[in-house]
Amino acid sequence: MSHAENTFIKRDIVRIAPELVKQAAQFQAAILADVAGRRGTLHGRVKPVSGTMKVAGPAITVEVRPGDNLAIHAALAIAQPGDVIVVDGKGDISCALIGEIMATQAEASGIAGIIIDGAVRDADALHANGFPVFAAGLNPCGPTKSIAGPVNQPVSVAGAAIQPGDLIIGDIDGVVVLPRESVPALLALAQKKLDFETGRIAAIRDGDLRAPWLEKALRSAGMLTDEETL
């Protein structure tokens, strides 16, 4: 089967630019999720194996049948340095989809991290190594390697729609995906939000405790009359 005929594995994708990945990596996932309209976050079940793990890079998307990791092996083989492999594992945690061996292969290949809406194993080794792995759970049971699955096709992972090449950011709070074409504008908004939040935290520490928007929001919600104040 030629590359052009292969309907399962798409090798050529348009990736988010490396310089934008570097800029985005300076922000928390939470900041980016806020400026993206509080959308594009994966379900909270997908967490880093270690709280210190962080990841940023363009998505290599994978869909698997629960309990089978053949398509993930294909993704590992075609991913480029800096890519983040993102797997729709259907939230199934009855079998681990990767462990220490595949994580070691990914790290040696220059891959930035692996995110799986499914289970992983060898948690002690993954934690000690520090290579970014995010998962929905742990299970010592290993996977099968026999079921075809698409690589670099549009997917929905833990409730978030992801296109190949989109920007993935993950940290202790979880994972957010930003559409590739929206990233430059969102990074500018992220810097403004970070500056505002930094200033607000400093103001709180200086004694300005009440949020300046609170009374207006309470009136709008009907919790205060126009004449009332807190």
PDB file of C-alpha atoms in Angstrom, residues 21 25 46-57 72 76 82-87 98-100 102-117 120-123 125-136 168-172 174-175:
ATOM      1  CA  VAL A  21       5.054  26.083  20.913  1.00  0.00           C
ATOM      2  CA  ALA A  25       4.896  26.513  26.990  1.00  0.00           C
ATOM      3  CA  VAL A  46      -6.709  12.713  32.134  1.00  0.00           C
ATOM      4  CA  LYS A  47      -3.874  13.615  34.512  1.00  0.00           C
ATOM      5  CA  PRO A  48      -0.074  13.587  34.524  1.00  0.00           C
ATOM      6  CA  VAL A  49       1.477  10.482  36.066  1.00  0.00           C
ATOM      7  CA  SER A  50       3.665  12.879  38.066  1.00  0.00           C
ATOM      8  CA  GLY A  51       2.574  16.345  39.146  1.00  0.00           C
ATOM      9  CA  THR A  52       5.784  17.886  37.802  1.00  0.00           C
ATOM     10  CA  MET A  53       5.189  16.716  34.225  1.00  0.00           C
ATOM     11  CA  LYS A  54       4.519  19.387  31.606  1.00  0.00           C
ATOM     12  CA  VAL A  55       4.134  19.076  27.859  1.00  0.00           C
ATOM     13  CA  ALA A  56       3.691  21.326  24.835  1.00  0.00           C
ATOM     14  CA  GLY A  57       3.691  20.504  21.146  1.00  0.00           C
ATOM     15  CA  ILE A  72      -0.033   3.929  19.018  1.00  0.00           C
ATOM     16  CA  LEU A  76       5.489   6.371  17.544  1.00  0.00           C
ATOM     17  CA  GLY A  82       8.585  17.748  19.492  1.00  0.00           C
ATOM     18  CA  ASP A  83       5.280  16.057  18.666  1.00  0.00           C
ATOM     19  CA  VAL A  84       2.750  15.087  21.336  1.00  0.00           C
ATOM     20  CA  ILE A  85       0.943  11.791  20.770  1.00  0.00           C
ATOM     21  CA  VAL A  86      -2.698  12.157  21.827  1.00  0.00           C
ATOM     22  CA  VAL A  87      -4.762   8.971  22.050  1.00  0.00           C
ATOM     23  CA  ILE A  98       1.570   2.040  27.165  1.00  0.00           C
ATOM     24  CA  GLY A  99       4.213   1.502  29.805  1.00  0.00           C
ATOM     25  CA  GLU A 100       7.911   2.056  30.432  1.00  0.00           C
ATOM     26  CA  MET A 102       6.972   2.685  24.872  1.00  0.00           C
ATOM     27  CA  ALA A 103       7.600   5.802  26.947  1.00  0.00           C
ATOM     28  CA  THR A 104      11.348   5.150  26.678  1.00  0.00           C
ATOM     29  CA  GLN A 105      11.022   4.755  22.908  1.00  0.00           C
ATOM     30  CA  ALA A 106       9.060   7.996  22.669  1.00  0.00           C
ATOM     31  CA  GLU A 107      11.602   9.932  24.723  1.00  0.00           C
ATOM     32  CA  ALA A 108      14.522   8.522  22.700  1.00  0.00           C
ATOM     33  CA  SER A 109      12.718   9.577  19.512  1.00  0.00           C
ATOM     34  CA  GLY A 110      12.446  13.174  20.711  1.00  0.00           C
ATOM     35  CA  ILE A 111       8.678  13.058  21.177  1.00  0.00           C
ATOM     36  CA  ALA A 112       7.528  15.705  23.666  1.00  0.00           C
ATOM     37  CA  GLY A 113       4.967  13.576  25.510  1.00  0.00           C
ATOM     38  CA  ILE A 114       2.062  11.130  25.365  1.00  0.00           C
ATOM     39  CA  ILE A 115      -1.520  11.851  26.394  1.00  0.00           C
ATOM     40  CA  ILE A 116      -3.992   8.957  26.634  1.00  0.00           C
ATOM     41  CA  ASP A 117      -7.659   8.879  27.540  1.00  0.00           C
ATOM     42  CA  VAL A 120      -1.018   3.193  31.456  1.00  0.00           C
ATOM     43  CA  ARG A 121       1.244   1.049  33.618  1.00  0.00           C
ATOM     44  CA  ASP A 122       4.775   0.995  35.103  1.00  0.00           C
ATOM     45  CA  ALA A 123       3.848   4.118  37.033  1.00  0.00           C
ATOM     46  CA  ALA A 125       9.264   3.972  36.324  1.00  0.00           C
ATOM     47  CA  LEU A 126       7.312   6.657  34.487  1.00  0.00           C
ATOM     48  CA  HIS A 127       7.306   8.850  37.585  1.00  0.00           C
ATOM     49  CA  ALA A 128      11.041   8.391  38.139  1.00  0.00           C
ATOM     50  CA  ASN A 129      11.924   9.042  34.499  1.00  0.00           C
ATOM     51  CA  GLY A 130       9.870  12.214  34.199  1.00  0.00           C
ATOM     52  CA  PHE A 131       8.990  11.870  30.508  1.00  0.00           C
ATOM     53  CA  PRO A 132       5.531  13.496  30.245  1.00  0.00           C
ATOM     54  CA  VAL A 133       2.763  10.885  30.266  1.00  0.00           C
ATOM     55  CA  PHE A 134      -0.848  11.842  30.952  1.00  0.00           C
ATOM     56  CA  ALA A 135      -3.512   9.180  31.424  1.00  0.00           C
ATOM     57  CA  ALA A 136      -6.990   8.480  32.758  1.00  0.00           C
ATOM     58  CA  ILE A 168      -1.407  20.628  23.039  1.00  0.00           C
ATOM     59  CA  ILE A 169      -0.501  22.044  26.457  1.00  0.00           C
ATOM     60  CA  GLY A 170      -0.532  19.912  29.602  1.00  0.00           C
ATOM     61  CA  ASP A 171       0.468  20.425  33.219  1.00  0.00           C
ATOM     62  CA  ILE A 172      -0.684  19.426  36.695  1.00  0.00           C
ATOM     63  CA  GLY A 174      -4.765  18.898  32.974  1.00  0.00           C
ATOM     64  CA  VAL A 175      -4.667  19.263  29.197  1.00  0.00           C
TER      65      VAL A 175
END
